[in-house]
Coordinates of C-alpha atoms in Angstrom, one line a residue:
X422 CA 18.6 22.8 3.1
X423 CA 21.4 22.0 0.8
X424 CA 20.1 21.4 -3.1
X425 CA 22.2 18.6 -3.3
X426 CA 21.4 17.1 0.3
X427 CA 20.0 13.0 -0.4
X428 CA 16.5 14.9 1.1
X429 CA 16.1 16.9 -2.3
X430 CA 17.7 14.4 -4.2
X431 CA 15.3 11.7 -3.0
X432 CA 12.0 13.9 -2.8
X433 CA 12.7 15.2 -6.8
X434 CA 13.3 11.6 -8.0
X435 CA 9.7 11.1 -6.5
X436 CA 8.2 14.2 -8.2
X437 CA 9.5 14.1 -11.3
X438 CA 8.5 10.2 -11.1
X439 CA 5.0 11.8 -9.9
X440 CA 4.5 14.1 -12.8
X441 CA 5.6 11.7 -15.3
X442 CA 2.3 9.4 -14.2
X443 CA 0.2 12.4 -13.4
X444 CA 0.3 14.5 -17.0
X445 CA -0.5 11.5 -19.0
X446 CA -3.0 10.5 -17.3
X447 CA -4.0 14.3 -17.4
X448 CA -4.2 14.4 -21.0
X449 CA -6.1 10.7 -21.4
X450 CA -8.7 11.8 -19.1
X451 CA -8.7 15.4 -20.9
X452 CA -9.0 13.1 -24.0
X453 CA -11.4 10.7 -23.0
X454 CA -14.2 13.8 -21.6
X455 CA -13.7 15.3 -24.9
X456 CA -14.2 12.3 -27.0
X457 CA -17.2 11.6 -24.9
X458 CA -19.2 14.9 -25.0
X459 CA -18.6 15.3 -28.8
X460 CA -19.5 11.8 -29.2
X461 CA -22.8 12.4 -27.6
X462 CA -23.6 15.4 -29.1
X463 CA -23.2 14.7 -32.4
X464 CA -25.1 11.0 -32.2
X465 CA -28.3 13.2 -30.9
X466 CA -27.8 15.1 -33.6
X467 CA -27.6 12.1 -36.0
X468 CA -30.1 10.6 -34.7
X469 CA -32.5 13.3 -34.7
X470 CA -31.8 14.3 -38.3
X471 CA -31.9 10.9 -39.4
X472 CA -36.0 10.8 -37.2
X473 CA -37.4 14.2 -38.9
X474 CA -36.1 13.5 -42.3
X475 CA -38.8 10.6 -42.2
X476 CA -41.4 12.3 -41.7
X477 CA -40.9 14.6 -44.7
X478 CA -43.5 12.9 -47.3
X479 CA -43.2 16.3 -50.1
X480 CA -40.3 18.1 -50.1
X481 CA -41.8 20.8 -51.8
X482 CA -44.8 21.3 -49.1
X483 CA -43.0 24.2 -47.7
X484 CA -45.8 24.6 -45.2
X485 CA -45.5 21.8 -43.3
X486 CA -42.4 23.2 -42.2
X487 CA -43.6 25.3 -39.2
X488 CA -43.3 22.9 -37.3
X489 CA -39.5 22.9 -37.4
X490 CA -39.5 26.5 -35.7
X491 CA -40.8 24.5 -32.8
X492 CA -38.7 21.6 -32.9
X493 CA -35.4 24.3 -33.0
X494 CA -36.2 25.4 -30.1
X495 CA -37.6 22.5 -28.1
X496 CA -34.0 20.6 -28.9
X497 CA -32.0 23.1 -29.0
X498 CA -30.7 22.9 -32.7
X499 CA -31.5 24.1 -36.0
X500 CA -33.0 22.6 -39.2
X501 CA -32.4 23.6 -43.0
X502 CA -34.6 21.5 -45.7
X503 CA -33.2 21.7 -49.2
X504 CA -34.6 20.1 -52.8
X505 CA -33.0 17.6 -55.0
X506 CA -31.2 20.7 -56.7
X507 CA -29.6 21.6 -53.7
X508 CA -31.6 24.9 -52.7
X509 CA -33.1 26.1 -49.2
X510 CA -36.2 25.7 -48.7
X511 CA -36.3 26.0 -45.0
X512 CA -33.9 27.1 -42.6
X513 CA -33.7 28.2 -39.1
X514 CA -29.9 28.1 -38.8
X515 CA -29.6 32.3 -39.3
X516 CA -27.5 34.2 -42.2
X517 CA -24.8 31.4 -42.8
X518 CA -28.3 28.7 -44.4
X519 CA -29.9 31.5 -45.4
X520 CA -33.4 30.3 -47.5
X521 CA -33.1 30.6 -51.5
X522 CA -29.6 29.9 -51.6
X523 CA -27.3 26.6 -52.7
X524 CA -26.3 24.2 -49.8
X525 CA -22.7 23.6 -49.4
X526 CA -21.1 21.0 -51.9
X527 CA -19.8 19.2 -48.3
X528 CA -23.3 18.6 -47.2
X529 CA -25.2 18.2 -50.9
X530 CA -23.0 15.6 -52.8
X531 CA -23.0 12.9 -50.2
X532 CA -27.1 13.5 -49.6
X533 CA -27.3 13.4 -53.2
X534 CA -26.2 9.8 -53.5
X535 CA -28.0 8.8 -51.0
X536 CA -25.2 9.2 -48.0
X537 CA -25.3 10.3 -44.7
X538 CA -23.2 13.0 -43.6
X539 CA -21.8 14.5 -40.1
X540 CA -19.2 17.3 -40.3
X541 CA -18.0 20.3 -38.1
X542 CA -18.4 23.9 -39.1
X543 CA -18.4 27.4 -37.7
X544 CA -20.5 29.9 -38.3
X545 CA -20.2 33.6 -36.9
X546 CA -17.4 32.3 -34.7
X547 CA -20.2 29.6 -33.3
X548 CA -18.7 26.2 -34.0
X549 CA -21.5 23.7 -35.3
X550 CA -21.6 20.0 -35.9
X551 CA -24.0 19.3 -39.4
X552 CA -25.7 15.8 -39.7
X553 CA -27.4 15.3 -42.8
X554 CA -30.1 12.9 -43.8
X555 CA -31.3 12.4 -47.5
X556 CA -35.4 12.7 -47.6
X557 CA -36.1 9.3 -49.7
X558 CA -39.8 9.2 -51.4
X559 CA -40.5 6.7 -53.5
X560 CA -37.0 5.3 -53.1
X561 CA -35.7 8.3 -54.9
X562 CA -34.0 11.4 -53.2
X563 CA -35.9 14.3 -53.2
X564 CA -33.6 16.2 -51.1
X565 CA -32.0 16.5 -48.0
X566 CA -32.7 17.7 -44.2
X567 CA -29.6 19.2 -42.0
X568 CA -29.6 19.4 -38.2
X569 CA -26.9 22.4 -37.0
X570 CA -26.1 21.8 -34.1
X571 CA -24.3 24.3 -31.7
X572 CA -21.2 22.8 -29.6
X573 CA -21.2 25.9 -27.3
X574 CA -22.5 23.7 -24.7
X575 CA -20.0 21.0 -25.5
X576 CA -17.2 23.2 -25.3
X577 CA -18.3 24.6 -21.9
X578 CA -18.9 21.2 -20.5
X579 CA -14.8 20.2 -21.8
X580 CA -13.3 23.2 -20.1
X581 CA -15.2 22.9 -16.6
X582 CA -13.7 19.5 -16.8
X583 CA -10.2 20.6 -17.5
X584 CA -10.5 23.1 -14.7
X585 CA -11.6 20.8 -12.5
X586 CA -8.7 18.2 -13.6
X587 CA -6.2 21.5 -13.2
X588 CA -7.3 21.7 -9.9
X589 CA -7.1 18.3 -8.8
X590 CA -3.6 18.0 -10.6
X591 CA -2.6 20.9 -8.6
X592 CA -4.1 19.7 -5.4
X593 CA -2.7 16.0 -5.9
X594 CA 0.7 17.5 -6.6
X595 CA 0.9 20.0 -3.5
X596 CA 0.1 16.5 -1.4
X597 CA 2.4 14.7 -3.4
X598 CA 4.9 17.4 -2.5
X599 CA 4.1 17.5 1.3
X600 CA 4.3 13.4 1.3
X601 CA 7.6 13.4 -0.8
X602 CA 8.8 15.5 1.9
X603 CA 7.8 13.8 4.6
X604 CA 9.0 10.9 3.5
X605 CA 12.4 11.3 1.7
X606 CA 13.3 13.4 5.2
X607 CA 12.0 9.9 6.8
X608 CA 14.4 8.0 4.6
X609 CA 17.0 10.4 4.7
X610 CA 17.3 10.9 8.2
X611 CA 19.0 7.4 8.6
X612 CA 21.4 7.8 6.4
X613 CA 22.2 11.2 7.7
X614 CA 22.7 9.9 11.2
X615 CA 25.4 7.2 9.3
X616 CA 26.8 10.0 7.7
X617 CA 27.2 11.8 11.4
X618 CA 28.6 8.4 12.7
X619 CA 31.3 7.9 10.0
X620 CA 32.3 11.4 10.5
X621 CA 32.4 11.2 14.8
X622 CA 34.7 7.7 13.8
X623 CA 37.1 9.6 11.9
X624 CA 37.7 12.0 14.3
X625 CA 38.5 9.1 16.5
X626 CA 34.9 9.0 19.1
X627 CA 35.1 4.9 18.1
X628 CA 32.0 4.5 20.6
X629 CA 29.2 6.1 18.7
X630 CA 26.3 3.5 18.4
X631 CA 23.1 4.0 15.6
X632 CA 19.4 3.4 16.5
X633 CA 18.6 -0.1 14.2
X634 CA 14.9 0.7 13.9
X635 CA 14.1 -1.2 11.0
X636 CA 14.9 -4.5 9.7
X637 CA 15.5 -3.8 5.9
X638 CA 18.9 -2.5 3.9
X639 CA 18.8 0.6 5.8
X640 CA 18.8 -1.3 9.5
X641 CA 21.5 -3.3 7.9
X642 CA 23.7 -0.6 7.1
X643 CA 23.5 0.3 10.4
X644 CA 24.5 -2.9 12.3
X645 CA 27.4 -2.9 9.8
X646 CA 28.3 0.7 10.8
X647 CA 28.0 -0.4 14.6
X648 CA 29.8 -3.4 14.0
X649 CA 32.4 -1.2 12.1
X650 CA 32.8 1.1 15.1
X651 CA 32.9 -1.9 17.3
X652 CA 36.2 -3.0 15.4
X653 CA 37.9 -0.2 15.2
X654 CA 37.7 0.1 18.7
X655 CA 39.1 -3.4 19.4
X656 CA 41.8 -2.7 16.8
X657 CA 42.3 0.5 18.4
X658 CA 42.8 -0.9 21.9
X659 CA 44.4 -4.3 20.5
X660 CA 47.3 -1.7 18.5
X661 CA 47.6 0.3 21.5
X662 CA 48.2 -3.1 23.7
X663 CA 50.3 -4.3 20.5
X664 CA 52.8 -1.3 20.9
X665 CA 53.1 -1.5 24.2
X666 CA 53.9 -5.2 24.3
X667 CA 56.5 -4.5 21.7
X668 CA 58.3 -1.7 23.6
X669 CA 58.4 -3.6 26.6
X670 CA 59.6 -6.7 24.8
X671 CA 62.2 -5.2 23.0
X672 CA 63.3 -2.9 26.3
X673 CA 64.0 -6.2 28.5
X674 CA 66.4 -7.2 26.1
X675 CA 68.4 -3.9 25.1
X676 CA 68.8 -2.9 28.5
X677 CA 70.2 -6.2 29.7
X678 CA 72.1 -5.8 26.4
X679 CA 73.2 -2.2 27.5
X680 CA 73.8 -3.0 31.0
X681 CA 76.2 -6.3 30.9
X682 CA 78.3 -4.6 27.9
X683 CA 79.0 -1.5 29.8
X684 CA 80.0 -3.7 33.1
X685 CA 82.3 -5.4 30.6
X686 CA 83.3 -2.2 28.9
X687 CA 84.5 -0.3 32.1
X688 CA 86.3 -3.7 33.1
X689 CA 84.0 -4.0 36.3
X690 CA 84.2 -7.9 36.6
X691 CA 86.1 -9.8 39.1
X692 CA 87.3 -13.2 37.5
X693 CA 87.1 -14.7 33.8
X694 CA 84.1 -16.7 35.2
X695 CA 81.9 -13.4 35.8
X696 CA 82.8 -12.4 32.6
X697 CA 82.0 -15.4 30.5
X698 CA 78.7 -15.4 32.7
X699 CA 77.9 -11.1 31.5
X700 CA 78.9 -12.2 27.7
X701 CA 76.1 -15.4 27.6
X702 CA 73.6 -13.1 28.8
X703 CA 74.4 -10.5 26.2
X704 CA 74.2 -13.2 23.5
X705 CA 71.1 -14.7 25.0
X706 CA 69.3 -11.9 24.6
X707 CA 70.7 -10.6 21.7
X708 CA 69.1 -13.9 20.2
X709 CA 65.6 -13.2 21.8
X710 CA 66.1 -9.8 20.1
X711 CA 66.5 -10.9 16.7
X712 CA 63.7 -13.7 17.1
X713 CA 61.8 -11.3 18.2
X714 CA 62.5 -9.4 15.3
X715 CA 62.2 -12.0 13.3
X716 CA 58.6 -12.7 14.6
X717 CA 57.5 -9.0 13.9
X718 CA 58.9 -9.1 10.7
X719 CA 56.6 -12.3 9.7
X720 CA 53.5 -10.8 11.2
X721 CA 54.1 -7.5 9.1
X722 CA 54.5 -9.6 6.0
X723 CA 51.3 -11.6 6.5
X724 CA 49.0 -8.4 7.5
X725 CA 50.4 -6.5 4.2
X726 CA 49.8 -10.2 2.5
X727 CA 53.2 -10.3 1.4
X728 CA 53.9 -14.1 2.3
X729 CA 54.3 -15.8 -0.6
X730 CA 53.2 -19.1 -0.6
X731 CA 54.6 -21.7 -3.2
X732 CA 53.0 -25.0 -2.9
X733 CA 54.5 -28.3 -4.7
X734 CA 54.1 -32.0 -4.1
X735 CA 56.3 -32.8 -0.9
X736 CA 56.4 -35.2 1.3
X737 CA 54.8 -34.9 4.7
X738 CA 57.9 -37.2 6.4
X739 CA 60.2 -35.1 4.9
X740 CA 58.8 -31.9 6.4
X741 CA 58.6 -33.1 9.8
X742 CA 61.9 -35.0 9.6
X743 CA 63.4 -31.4 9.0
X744 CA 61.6 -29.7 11.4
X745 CA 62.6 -32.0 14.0
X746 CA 65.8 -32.1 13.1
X747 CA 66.4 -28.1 13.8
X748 CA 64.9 -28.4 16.8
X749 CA 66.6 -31.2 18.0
X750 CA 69.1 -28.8 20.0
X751 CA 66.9 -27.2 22.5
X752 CA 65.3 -30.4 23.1
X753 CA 68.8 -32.1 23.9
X754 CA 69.7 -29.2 26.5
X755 CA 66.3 -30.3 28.6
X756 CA 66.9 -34.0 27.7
X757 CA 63.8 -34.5 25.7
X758 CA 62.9 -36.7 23.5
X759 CA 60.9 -36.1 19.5
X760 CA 59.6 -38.8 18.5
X761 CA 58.0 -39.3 14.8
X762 CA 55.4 -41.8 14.3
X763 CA 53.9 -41.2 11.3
X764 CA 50.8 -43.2 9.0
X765 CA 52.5 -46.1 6.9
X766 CA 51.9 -44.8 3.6
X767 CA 54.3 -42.1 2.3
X768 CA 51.8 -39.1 2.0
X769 CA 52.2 -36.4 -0.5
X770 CA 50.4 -33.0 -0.1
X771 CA 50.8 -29.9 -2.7
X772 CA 51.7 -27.6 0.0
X773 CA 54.2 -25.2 0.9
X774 CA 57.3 -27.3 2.9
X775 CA 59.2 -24.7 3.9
X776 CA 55.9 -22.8 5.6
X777 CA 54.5 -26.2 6.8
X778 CA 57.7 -26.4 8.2
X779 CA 58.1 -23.1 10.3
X780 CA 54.6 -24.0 11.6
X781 CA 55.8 -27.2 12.9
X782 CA 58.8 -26.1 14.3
X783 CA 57.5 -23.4 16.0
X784 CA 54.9 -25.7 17.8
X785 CA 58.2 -28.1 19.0
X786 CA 60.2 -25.5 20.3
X787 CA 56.8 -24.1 22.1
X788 CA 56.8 -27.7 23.2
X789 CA 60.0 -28.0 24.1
X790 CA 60.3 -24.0 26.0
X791 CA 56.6 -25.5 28.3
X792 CA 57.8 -29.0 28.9
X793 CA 59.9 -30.3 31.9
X794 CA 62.8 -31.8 31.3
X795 CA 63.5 -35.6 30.4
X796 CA 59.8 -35.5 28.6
X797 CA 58.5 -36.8 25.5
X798 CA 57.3 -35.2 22.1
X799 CA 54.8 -37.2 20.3
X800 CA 54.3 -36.5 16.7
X801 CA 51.8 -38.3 14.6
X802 CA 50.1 -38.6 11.4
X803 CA 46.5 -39.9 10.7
X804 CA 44.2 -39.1 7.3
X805 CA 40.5 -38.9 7.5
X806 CA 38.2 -38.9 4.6
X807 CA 39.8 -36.3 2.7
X808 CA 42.1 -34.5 5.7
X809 CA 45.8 -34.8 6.6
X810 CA 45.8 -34.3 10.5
X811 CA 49.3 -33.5 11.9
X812 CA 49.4 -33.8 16.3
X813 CA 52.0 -32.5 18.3
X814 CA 51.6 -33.7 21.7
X815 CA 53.9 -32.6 24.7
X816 CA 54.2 -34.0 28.2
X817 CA 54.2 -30.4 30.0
X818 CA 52.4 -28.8 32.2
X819 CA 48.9 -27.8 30.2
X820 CA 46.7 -24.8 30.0
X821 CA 44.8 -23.6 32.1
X822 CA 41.0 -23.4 30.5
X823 CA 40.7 -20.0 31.1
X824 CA 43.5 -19.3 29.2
X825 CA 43.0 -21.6 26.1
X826 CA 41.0 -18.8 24.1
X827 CA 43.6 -16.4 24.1
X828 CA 47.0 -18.5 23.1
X829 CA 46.8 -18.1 19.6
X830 CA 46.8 -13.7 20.4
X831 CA 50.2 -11.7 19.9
X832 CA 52.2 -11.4 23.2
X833 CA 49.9 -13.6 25.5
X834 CA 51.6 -15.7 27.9
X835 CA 50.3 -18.6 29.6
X836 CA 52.4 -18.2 32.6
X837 CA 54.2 -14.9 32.1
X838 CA 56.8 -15.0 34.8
X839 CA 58.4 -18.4 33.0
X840 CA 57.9 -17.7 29.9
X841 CA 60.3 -14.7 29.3
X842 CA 62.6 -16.7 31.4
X843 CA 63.0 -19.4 28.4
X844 CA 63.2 -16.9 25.6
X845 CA 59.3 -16.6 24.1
X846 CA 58.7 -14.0 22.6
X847 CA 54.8 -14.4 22.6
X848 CA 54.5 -13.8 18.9
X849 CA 55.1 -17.6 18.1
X850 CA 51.5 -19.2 17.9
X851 CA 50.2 -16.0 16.5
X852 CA 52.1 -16.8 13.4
X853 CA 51.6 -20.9 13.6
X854 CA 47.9 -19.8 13.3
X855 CA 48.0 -17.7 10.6
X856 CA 50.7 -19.8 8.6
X857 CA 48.1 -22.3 9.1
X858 CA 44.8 -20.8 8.1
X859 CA 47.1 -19.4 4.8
X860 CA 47.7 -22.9 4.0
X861 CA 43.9 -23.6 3.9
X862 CA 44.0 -25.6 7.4
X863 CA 42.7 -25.7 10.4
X864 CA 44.6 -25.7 14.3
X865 CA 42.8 -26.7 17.4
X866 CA 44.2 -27.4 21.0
X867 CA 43.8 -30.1 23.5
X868 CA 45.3 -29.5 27.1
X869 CA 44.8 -30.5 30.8
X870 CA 46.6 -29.2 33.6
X871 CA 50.0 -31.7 34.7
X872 CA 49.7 -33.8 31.6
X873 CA 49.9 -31.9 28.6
X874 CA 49.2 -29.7 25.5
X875 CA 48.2 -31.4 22.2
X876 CA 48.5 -29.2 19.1
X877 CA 45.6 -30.9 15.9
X878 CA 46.5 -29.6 12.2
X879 CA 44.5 -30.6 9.7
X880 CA 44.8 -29.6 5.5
X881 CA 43.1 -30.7 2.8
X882 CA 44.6 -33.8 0.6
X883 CA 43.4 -31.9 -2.5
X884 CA 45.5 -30.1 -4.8
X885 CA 44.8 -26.9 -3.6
X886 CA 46.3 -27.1 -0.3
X887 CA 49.0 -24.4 0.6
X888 CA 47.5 -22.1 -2.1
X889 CA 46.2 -18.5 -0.5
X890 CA 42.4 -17.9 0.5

């Protein structure tokens, strides 16, 4: 296993998060146990000091003392009685209290004035807690009693607790560290498989598809990897198709090119008539050449979004006067006619003319290339709400439905074997539609078979028409 794998990563985030809880709340329970033993033992020892030191009635009646021997060793603790001068009189608490001696200054003054007392001492290495009582007769202190109490017992009780907490800790953590495991390989293991995917894509194996087993980020990811995979692919195939298309559409041309100025070249005509017929052809398609040229050159500007776009105030007449004015040739050649009817107001958009334009005209001379000849060309104008809609409506022979999905892709053809025969180069709707959607509008088509093709634009009358998405 790699250190640096998302499986270690992921499983010591959770650890470290782990301990960070864990030893706290070690030490508060640690705390906590300790607070509460002490506690206890030292208010038994209080409280028992503060019960015998009431029975005294003569301090100096060392007699009566016996029965402290008893007491010491039915509660486990030991006694030390001294007078109102601060000497023992009775002690069972060993060399440190021994009896004839002075009581510590800690223990006397505060008994002295009447005070309780409670502190810790050792003695002999044996830690004791002292809780001293002043014996009251008469309402005047005649001394003081002591209750030593041995925290041994206390002690022992606190570290069998913190061994047991060590071994819990230890047991929680070696469970934490299986579960971590288990379940950073768990989360891992998706993006692992991603990671497997992305890497298969590169090397070109477009088909790979990821189990979506869970609904959350992580199942997300994954449809967007298989949907990823499932583009690439397309582009793939649609690039491969795109080349293809391209040779063959630039071959046509240079070899009729080639083969007409050669038969000119070697002088193998046989009148003027032949050879005004090889030199049309050689400029016809050198035309479709450079349109087609010209096409591909626009497409490549619009995928690298270099088309500039630079919208102003024009007005919509104007455009479409323009446009039909350049293609006002081709339609004379087939006898057909443009006509303009447009809304009565003179509409303004803030749009770019001269794109607006090229979209236009390249939807005529579509028109005009599909239309039979001594047809009509309706173009009209409406506004609804807050849309300009544009129509371009030929008289030609229509779309078939089955192919009305696919007009608007590079190189389609709606009847190939004509189409090449009037000069498409099958690039010109491709760029209509994406002139179109750059000018933040929208293109829909209207056909049926032996009546006609209707083209819809619609833009926004807003100012921000013609500016880029």
């Amino acid at each position: 296993m790699k250190w640096n794998s998302i499986t270690v990563k992921l499983g010591g985030s959770i650890i470290v998060l782990f301990l960070v809880v864990l030893l706290p709340l070690m030490y508060t329970i640690d705390q906590l146990f300790t607070s509460f033993y002490t506690n206890q033992q030292q208010k038994q020892t209080e409280y028992f000091a503060g019960q015998y030191s009431a029975m005294i009635t003569d301090v100096e009646d060392v007699n009566s003392y016996h029965m402290f021997d008893m007491l010491s060793d039915l509660i486990n603790a030991d006694f030390l009685i001294f007078n109102k001068e601060g000497v023992i009189l009775r002690s069972t608490a060993g060399a440190s209290f021994q009896e004839g001696s002075r009581v510590m200054t800690e223990l006397f003054a505060p008994i002295a004035q009447n005070r309780s007392v409670g502190l810790e001492y050792t003695s002999s290495a044996q830690p004791l807690f002292l809780a001293g009582k002043p014996i009251v007769i008469d309402g005047e202190v005649n001394g003081g009693l002591v209750v030593a109490s041995n925290m041994d017992g206390v002690q022992q009780s606190i570290k069998e607790v913190r061994k047991w907490l060590f071994v819990s800790a230890v047991g929680a953590l070696l469970i934490a560290v299986g579960f971590t495991y288990f379940i950073s390989r768990r989360l891992a293991s998706p993006l692992l498989q991603m990671e497997k995917a992305a890497r298969d894509m590169a090397r070109g194996k477009l088909s790979t598809v990821l189990p979506v087993t869970t609904r959350d980020e992580v199942g997300t990811l994954a449809v967007a990897i298989n949907d990823l995979g499932r583009e690439l692919k397309q582009y793939r195939t649609s690039r491969s198709e795109f080349f293809a298309n391209i040779s063959h559409e630039l071959r046509t041309p240079i070899s009729y090119i080639k083969g007409y100025s050669e038969v000119l070249r070697k002088g193998m005509i046989e009148n003027e008539a032949e050879k005004q017929q090889y030199a049309a052809i050689i400029e016809d398609e050198s035309k479709r050449l450079t349109a087609l040229i010209n096409d591909l050159f626009e497409l490549a500007k619009m995928e690298e979004g270099k088309l500039d776009l630079h919208p102003e105030w024009v007005e919509v007449d104007d455009v479409l006067k323009s446009a039909i004015a350049k293609a006002r040739l081709k339609a004379s050649e087939k006898k057909i006619d443009v006509i303009l009817d447009t809304s009565s107001e003179l509409l303004k958009l803030h749009i770019d003319p001269i794109r607006l334009e090229q979209a236009v005209l390249n939807i005529v001379e579509n028109a005009i290339r599909y239309s039979e000849v001594e047809t009509n060309i309706h173009i009209y104008t409406r506004t609804k709400k807050s849309r300009f809609i544009l129509f371009v409506k030929d008289e030609g022979m229509g779309i078939q439905e089955e192919d009305m999905p696919f007009i608007f892709e590079r190189f389609y053809r709606v009847e190939k074997s004509r189409s090449r025969a009037s000069g498409g180069t099958g690039l010109g709707l491709a760029i209509v539609k994406d002139l179109v959607e750059r000018l933040n509008g929208d293109i829909q088509v209207e056909s049926e078979i032996g009546k006609g093709t209707e083209f819809i634009l619609s833009f926004p009358l807003e100012r921000n028409a013609g500016e880029e998405k």
